[in-house]
CSV table of C-alpha atoms in Angstrom, one decimal:
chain,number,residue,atom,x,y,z
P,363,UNK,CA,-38.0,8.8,-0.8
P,364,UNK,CA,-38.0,8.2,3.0
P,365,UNK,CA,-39.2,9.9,6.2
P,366,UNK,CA,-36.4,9.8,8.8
P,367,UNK,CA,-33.1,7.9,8.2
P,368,UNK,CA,-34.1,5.3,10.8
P,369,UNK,CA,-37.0,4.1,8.2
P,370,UNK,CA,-39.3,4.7,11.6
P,371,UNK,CA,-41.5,7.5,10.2
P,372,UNK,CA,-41.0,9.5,13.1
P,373,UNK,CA,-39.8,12.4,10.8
P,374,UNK,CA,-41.8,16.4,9.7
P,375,UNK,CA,-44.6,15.9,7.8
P,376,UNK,CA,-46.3,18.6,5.9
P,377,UNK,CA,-48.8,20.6,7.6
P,378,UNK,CA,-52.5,20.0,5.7
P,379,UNK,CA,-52.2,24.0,4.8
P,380,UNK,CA,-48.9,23.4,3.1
P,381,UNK,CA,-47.2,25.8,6.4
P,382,UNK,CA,-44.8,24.8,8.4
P,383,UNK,CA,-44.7,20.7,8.9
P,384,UNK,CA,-43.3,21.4,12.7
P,385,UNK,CA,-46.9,22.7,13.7
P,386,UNK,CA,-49.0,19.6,12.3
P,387,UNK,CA,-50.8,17.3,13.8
P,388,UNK,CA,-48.7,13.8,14.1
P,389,UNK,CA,-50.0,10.6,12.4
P,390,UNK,CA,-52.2,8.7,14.7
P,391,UNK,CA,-50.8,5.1,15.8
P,392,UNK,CA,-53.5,3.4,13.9
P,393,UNK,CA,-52.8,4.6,10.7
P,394,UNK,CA,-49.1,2.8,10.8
P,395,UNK,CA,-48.7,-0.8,9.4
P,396,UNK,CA,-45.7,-3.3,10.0
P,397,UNK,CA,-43.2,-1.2,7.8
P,398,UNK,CA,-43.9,1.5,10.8
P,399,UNK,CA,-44.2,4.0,8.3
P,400,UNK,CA,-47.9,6.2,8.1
P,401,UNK,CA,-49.4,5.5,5.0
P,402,UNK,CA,-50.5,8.7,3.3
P,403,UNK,CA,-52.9,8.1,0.1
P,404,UNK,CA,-53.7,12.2,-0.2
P,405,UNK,CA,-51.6,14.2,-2.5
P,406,UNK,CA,-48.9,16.0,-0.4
P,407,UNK,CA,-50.4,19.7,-1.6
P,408,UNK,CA,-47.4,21.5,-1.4
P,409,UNK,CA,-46.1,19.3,-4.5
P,410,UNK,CA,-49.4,19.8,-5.8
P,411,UNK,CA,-48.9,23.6,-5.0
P,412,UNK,CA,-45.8,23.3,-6.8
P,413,UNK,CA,-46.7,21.6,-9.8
P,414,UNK,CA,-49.6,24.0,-10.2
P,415,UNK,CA,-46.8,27.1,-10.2
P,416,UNK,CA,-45.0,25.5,-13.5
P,417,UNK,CA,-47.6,23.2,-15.4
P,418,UNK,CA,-44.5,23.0,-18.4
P,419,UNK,CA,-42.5,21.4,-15.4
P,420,UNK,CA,-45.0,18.6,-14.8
P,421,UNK,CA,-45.5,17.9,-18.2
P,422,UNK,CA,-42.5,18.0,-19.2
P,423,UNK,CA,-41.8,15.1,-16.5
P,424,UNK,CA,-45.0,13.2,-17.3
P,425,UNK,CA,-43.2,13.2,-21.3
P,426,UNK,CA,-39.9,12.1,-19.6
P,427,UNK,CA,-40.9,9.3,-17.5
P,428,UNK,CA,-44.0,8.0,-19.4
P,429,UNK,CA,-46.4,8.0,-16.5
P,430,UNK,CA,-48.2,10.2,-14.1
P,431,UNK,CA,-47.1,10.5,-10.3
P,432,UNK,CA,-49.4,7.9,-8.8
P,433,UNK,CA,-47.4,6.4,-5.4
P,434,UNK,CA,-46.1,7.9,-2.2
P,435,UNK,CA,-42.8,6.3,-1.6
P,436,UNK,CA,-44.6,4.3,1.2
P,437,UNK,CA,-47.2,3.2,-1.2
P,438,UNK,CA,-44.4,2.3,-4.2
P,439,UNK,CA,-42.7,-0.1,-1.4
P,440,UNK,CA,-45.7,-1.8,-1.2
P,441,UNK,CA,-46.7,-2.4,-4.6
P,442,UNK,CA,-43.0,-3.3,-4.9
P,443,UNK,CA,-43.6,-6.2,-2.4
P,444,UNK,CA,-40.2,-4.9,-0.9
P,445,UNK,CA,-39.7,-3.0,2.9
P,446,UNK,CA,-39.5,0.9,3.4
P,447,UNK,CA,-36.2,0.4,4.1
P,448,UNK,CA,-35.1,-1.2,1.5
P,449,UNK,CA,-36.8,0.8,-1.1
P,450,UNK,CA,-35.3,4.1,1.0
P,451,UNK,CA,-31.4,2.2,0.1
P,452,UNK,CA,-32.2,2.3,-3.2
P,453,UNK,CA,-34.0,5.5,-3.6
P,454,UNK,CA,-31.0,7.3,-1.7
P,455,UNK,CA,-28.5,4.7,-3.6
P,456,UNK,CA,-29.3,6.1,-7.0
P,457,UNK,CA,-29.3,10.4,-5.9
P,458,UNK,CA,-32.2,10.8,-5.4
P,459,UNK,CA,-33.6,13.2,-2.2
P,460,UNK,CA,-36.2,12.4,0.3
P,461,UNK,CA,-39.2,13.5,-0.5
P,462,UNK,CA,-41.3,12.2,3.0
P,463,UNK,CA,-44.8,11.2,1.8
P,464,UNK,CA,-45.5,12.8,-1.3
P,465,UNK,CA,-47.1,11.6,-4.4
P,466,UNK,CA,-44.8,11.6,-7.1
P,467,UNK,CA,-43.6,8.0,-7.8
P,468,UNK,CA,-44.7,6.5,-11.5
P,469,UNK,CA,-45.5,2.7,-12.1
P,470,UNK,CA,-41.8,2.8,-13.7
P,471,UNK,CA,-40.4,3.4,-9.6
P,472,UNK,CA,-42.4,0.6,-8.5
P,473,UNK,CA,-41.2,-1.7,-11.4
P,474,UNK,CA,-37.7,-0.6,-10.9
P,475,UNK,CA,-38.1,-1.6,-6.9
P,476,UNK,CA,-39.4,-4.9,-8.0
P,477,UNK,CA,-36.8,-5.7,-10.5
P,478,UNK,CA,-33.9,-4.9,-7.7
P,479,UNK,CA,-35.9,-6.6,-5.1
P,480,UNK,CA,-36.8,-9.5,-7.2
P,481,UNK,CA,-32.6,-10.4,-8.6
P,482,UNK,CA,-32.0,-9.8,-4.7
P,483,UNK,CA,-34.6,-12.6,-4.0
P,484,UNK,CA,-33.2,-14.6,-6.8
P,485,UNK,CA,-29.9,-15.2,-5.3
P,486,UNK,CA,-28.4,-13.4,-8.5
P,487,UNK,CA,-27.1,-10.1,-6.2
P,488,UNK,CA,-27.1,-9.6,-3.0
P,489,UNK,CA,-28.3,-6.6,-1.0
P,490,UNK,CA,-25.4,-4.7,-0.8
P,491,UNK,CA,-24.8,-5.4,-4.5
P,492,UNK,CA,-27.9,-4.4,-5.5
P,493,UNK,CA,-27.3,-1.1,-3.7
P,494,UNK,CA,-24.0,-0.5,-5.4
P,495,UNK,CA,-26.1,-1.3,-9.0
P,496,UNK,CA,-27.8,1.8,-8.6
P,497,UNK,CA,-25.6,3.7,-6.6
P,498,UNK,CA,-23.2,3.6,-9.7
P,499,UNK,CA,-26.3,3.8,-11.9
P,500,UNK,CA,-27.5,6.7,-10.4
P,501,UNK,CA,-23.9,8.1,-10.2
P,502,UNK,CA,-23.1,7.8,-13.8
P,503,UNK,CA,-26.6,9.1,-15.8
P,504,UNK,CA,-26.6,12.3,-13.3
P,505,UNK,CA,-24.0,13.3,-14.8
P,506,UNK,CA,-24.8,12.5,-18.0
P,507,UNK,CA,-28.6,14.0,-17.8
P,508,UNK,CA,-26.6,17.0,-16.5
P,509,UNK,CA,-24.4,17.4,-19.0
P,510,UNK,CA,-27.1,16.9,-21.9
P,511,UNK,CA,-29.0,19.9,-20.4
P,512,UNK,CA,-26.5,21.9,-19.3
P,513,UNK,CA,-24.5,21.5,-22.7
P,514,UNK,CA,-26.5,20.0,-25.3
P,515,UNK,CA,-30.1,20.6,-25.1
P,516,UNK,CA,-29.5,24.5,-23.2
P,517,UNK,CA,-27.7,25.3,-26.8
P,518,UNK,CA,-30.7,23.9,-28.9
P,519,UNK,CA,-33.5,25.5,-27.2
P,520,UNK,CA,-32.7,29.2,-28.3
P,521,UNK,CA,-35.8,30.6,-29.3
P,522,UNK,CA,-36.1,29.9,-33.0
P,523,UNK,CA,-37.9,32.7,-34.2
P,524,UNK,CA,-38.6,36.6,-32.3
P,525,UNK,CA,-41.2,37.3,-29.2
P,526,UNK,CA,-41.0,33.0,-28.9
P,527,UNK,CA,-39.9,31.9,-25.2
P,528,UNK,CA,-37.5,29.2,-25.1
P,529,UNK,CA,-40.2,27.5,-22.8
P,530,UNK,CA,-42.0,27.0,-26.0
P,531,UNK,CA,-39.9,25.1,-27.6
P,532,UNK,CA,-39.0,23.1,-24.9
P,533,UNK,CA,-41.5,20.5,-24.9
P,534,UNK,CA,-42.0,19.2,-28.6
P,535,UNK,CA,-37.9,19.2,-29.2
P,536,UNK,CA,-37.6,16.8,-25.6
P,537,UNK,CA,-40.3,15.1,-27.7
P,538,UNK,CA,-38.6,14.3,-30.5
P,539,UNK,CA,-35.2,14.1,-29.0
P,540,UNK,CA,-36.1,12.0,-26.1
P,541,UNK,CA,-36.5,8.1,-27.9
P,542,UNK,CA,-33.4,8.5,-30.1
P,543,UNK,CA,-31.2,9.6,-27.1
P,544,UNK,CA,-32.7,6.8,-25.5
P,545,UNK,CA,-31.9,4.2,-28.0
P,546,UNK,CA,-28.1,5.8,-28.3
P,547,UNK,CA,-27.8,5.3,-24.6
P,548,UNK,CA,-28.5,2.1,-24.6
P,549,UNK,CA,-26.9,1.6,-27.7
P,550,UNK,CA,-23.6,2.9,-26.1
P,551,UNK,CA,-24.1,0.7,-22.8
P,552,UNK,CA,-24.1,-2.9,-24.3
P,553,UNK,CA,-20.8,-1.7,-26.4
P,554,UNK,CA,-19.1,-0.7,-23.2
P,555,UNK,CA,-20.6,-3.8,-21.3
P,556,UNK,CA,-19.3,-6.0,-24.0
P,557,UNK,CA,-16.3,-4.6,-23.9
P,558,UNK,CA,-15.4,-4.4,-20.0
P,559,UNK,CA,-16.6,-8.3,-20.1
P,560,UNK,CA,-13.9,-9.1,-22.5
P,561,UNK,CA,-11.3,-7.7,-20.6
P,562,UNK,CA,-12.6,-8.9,-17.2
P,563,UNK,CA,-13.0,-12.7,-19.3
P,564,UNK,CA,-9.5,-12.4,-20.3
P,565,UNK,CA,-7.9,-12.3,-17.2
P,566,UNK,CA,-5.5,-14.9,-15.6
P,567,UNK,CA,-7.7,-15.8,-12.8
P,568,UNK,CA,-10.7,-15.1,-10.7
P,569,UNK,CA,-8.2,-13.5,-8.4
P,570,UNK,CA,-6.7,-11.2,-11.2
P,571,UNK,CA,-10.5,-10.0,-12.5
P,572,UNK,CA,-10.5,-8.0,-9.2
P,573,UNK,CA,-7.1,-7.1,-8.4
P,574,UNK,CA,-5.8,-6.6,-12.2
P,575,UNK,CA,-2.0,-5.2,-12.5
P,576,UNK,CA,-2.7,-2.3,-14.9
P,577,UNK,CA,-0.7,1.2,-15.9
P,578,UNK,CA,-2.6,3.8,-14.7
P,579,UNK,CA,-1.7,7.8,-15.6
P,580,UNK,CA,-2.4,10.8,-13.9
P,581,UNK,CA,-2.2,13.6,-16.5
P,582,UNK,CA,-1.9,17.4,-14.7
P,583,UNK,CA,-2.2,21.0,-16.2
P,584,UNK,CA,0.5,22.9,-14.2
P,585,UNK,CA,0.0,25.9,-13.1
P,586,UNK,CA,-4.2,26.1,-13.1
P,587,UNK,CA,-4.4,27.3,-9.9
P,588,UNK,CA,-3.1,30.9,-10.9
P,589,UNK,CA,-5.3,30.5,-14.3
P,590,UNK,CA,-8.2,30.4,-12.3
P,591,UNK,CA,-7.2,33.8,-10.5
P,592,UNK,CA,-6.3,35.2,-13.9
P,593,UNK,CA,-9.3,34.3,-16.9
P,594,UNK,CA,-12.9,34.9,-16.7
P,595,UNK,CA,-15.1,31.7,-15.9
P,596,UNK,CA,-17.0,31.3,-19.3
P,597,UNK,CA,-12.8,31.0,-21.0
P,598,UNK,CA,-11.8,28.9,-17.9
P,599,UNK,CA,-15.0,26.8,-18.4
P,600,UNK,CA,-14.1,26.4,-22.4
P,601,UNK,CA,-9.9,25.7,-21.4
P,602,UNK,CA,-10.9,22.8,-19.3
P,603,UNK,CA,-13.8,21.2,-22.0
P,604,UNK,CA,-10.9,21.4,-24.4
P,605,UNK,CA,-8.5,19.7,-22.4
P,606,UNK,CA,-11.0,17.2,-21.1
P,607,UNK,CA,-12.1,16.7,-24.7
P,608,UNK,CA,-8.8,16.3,-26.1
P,609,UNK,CA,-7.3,14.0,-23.4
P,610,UNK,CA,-10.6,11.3,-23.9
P,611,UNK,CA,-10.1,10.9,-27.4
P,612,UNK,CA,-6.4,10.6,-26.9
P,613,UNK,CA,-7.1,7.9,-23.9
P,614,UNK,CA,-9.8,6.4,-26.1
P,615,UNK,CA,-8.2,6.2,-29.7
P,616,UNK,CA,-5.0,4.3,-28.4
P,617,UNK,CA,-6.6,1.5,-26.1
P,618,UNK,CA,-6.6,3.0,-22.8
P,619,UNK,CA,-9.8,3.9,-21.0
P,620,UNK,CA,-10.7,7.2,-19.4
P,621,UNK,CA,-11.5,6.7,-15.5
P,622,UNK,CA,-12.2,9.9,-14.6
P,623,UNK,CA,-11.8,13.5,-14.7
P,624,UNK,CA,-10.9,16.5,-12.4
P,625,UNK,CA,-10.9,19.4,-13.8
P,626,UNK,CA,-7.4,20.0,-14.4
P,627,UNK,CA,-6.7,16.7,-14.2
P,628,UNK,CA,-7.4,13.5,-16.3
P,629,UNK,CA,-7.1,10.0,-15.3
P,630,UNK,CA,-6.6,6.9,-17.3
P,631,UNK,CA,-5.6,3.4,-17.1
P,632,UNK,CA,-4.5,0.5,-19.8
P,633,UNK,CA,-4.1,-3.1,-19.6
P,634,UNK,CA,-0.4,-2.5,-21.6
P,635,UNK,CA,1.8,-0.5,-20.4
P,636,UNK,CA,2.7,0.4,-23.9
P,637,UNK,CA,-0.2,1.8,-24.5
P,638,UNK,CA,-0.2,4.0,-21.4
P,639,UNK,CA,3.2,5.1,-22.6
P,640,UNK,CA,2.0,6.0,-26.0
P,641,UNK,CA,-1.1,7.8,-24.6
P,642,UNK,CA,1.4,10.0,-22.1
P,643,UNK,CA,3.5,11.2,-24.9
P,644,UNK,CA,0.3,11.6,-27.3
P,645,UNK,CA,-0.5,14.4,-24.4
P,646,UNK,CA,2.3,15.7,-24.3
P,647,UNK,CA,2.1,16.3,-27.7
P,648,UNK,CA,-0.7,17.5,-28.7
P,649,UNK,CA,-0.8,20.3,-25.6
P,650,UNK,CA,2.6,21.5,-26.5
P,651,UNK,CA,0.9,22.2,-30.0
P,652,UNK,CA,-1.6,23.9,-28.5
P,653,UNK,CA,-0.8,27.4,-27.7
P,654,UNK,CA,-3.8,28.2,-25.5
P,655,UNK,CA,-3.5,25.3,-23.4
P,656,UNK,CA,-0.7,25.1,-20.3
P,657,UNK,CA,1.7,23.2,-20.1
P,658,UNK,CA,1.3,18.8,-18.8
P,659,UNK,CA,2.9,16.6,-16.8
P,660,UNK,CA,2.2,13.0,-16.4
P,661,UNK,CA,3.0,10.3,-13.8
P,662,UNK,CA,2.7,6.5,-14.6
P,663,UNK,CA,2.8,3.2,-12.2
P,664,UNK,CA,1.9,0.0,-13.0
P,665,UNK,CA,1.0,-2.6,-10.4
P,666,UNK,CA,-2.0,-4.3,-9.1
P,667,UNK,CA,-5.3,-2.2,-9.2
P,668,UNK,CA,-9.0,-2.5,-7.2
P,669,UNK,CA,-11.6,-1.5,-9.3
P,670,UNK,CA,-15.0,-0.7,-8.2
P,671,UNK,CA,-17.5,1.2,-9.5
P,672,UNK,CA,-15.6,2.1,-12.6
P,673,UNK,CA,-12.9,3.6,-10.5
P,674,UNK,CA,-9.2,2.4,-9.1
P,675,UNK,CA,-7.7,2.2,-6.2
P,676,UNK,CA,-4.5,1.0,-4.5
P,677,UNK,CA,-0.8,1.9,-3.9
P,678,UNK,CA,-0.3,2.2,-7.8
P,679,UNK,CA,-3.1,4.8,-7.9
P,680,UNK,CA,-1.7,6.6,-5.2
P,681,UNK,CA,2.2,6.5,-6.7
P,682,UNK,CA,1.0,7.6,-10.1
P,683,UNK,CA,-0.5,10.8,-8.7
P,684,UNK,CA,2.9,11.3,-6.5
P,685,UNK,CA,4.7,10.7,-10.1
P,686,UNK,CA,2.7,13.3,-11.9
P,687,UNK,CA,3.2,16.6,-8.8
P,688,UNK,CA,7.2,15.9,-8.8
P,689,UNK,CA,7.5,15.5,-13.0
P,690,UNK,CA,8.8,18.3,-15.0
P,691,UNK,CA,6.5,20.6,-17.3
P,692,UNK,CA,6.3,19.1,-20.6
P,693,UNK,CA,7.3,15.3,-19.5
P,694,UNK,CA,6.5,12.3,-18.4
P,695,UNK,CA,7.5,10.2,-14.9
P,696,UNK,CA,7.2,6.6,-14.7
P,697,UNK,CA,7.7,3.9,-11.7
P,698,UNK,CA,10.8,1.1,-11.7
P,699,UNK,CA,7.2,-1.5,-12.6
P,700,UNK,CA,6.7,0.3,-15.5
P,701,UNK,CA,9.7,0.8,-17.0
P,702,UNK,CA,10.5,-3.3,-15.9
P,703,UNK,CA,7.3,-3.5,-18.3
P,704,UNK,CA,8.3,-1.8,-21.1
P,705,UNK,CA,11.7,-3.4,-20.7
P,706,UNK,CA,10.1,-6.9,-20.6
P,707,UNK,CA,7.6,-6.4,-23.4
P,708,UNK,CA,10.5,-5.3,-26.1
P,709,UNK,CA,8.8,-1.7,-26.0
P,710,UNK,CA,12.1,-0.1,-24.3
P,711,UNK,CA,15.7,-0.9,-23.8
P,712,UNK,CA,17.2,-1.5,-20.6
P,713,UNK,CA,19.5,1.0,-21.3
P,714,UNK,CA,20.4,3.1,-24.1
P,715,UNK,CA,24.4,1.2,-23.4
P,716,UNK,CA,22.4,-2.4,-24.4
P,717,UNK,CA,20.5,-0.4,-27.1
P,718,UNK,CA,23.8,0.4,-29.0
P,719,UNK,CA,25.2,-2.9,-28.1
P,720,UNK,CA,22.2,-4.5,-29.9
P,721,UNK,CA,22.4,-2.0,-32.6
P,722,UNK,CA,26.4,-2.8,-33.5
P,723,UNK,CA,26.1,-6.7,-33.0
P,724,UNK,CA,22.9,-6.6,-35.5
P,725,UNK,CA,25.0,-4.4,-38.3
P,726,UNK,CA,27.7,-6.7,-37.9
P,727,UNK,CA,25.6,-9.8,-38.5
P,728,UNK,CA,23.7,-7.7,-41.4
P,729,UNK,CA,20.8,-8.0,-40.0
P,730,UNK,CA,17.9,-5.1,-38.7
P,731,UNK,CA,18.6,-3.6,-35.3
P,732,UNK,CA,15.9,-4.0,-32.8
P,733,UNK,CA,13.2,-1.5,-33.2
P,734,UNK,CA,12.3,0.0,-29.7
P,735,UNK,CA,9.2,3.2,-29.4
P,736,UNK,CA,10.4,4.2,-26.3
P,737,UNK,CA,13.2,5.8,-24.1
P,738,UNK,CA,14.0,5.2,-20.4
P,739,UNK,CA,16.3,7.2,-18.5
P,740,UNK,CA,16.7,7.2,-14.6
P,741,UNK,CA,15.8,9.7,-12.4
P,742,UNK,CA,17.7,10.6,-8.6
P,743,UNK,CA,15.8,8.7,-6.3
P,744,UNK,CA,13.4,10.8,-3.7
P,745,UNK,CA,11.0,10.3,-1.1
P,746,UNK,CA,7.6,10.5,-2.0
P,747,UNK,CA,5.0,11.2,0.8
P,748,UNK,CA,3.2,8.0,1.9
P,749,UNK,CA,5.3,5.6,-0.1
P,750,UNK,CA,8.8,6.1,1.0
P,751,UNK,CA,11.7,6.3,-1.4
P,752,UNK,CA,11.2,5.3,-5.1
P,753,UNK,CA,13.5,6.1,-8.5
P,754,UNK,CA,11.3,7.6,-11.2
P,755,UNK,CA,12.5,7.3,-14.4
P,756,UNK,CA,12.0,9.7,-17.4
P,757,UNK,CA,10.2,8.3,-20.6
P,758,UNK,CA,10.7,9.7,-24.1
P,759,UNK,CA,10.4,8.7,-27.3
P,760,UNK,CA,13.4,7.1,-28.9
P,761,UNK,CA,14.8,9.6,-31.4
């Protein structure tokens, strides 16, 4: 959306013949204004060039956004009431490319300059956190308008019928599609919204909304390295949808929440360490079953946690992934914090000594033994890279 990275409008410009911008004439003085950025009202023709190449491309982006490219990025900053520069932070903030001085901004960029602007204004964010607003905004419905083309929408627009293009088709199912995926999306937002505020609401302190002690798991696919040398992309493509699939409905089912994903490696974080626990296992579990998946291993910590941007951060972060390349195939490594925490919250004995020592006091009495999910047993203690020496401990179900 910018010229130059300096927001001086010193950068290319395209040539009036659409040929090389390094031969054209530069913008005369006079024709700058106080954002020091030439204002150019004429179509840049080499989008118009463009658009004229593949009409179904501009139509197909007029039916997307609702509106008609109207505004050169200079010319959107003004309407906005807000600086080049500014609007350039946003523009870059939320993926976008620069595209110098061409027309092809809608009334919806200008509004969506104003509104940013206008909470900046307001005292409600500041600059920088109006940046991050649509960094992660930007961040987050890339991926998901690249998924739902790449995934969803590629597999519906087969051609329907013989000597029909898929081009043809293209346009009136976008059509119909395009206000009910709308409505799910923002259906799906306030949900999650809602429900990160009632986690951030419920926490100690204003301190403890920031830095939050949370379990956080690393689950790993050993051995994908050499898969990848071994199966054809389109299977290694499918092995890694599955696995991604599988682990976010695990993560999501039990309480945790999925933070991210890498491929061949998923993860996740909880507020109870239980629930991490029960989520590792669940894993573990269900990819043993599974005879066309590898084998897992997982690594827990628990400890205090940065969020931003819906990811974490911190020492725990960093000694869960440490767990997870040192556990064996098939199992699950936790930290001393954790297993204090599953200790603490009745989840696991301290040992399995104390467990039979509960269990014979409680028959003698008559009365029910106490019921504990998980297993703990301790590992020989090892230096980890970056963290020094800790003592992992193995966790297992009881039984």
């Amino acid at each position: 959306m910018t010229v130059d990275d300096t927001g001086s409008g010193e950068g290319e410009h395209p040539a009036p013949d659409g040929g090389d911008s390094r031969t054209a004439e530069p913008v005369p003085a006079r024709a700058r204004d106080d954002f020091g950025v030439p204002e150019v009202s004429d179509v840049d023709e080499k989008s118009e060039d463009d658009a004229e190449k593949d009409p179904l491309a501009l139509r197909l982006e007029q039916l997307i956004l609702g509106a008609d490219r109207r505004y050169t990025p200079f010319q959107a900053a003004r309407s906005a009431g807000v600086s080049m520069e500014l609007a350039s932070r946003f523009w870059r903030a939320m993926g976008f490319p620069d595209i110098g001085q061409a027309k092809a901004l809608t009334e919806a960029d200008v509004l969506a300059l104003r509104r940013l602007a206008g909470l900046v204004e307001a005292g409600l964010l500041s600059e920088a956190m109006a940046v991050q607003v649509a960094r992660s905004t930007g961040q987050t419905t890339a991926r998901l308008a690249e998924w739902q083309i790449d995934s969803f929408l590629e597999g519906l627009t087969e051609p329907p019928e013989p000597g029909m293009t898929r081009t043809e088709v293209t346009y009136p199912l976008i059509e119909l599609l395009l206000p009910e995926l709308e409505e799910f999306l923002v259906y799906v937002w306030r949900r999650q919204l809602a429900a990160a505020t009632g986690r951030v609401v419920q926490a100690a302190d204003d301190e403890e909304m920031v830095d939050r002690r949370l379990a956080v798991g690393f689950a790993d696919l050993v051995g994908f390295t050499r898969l990848t040398r071994r199966m054809e992309e389109e299977e290694l493509g499918e092995l890694v949808e599955a696995f991604e699939t599988t682990a976010a409905d695990l993560v999501a089912a039990h309480g945790g929440r999925l933070i991210k994903t890498l491929g061949d490696e998923v993860l996740y974080a909880a507020d109870d360490a239980g629930v991490a626990a029960e989520i590792a296992l669940r894993l573990i579990e269900t990819m043993a079953n599974d005879e066309t998946m590898p084998e897992l291993r997982v690594g827990i910590a628990f400890g205090t946690v940065t969020t931003r941007m819906g990811d974490v951060f911190g020492t725990t972060v960093n000694l869960a992934s440490r767990l997870t390349s040192i556990a064996p195939r098939d199992a699950v490594l936790v930290d001393g914090a954790f297993a204090e925490e599953l200790t603490r919250t009745g989840d696991a004995p301290a040992s399995e000594t104390q467990a039979a020592e509960e269990a014979a006091a409680a028959e003698k009495e008559g009365e029910e033994p106490p019921s504990y999910r998980f297993a703990l047993q301790p590992m020989w203690q090892r230096p980890v890279r970056g963290l020094g020496v800790v003592e992992p401990w193995l966790l297992a179900r009881r039984g």
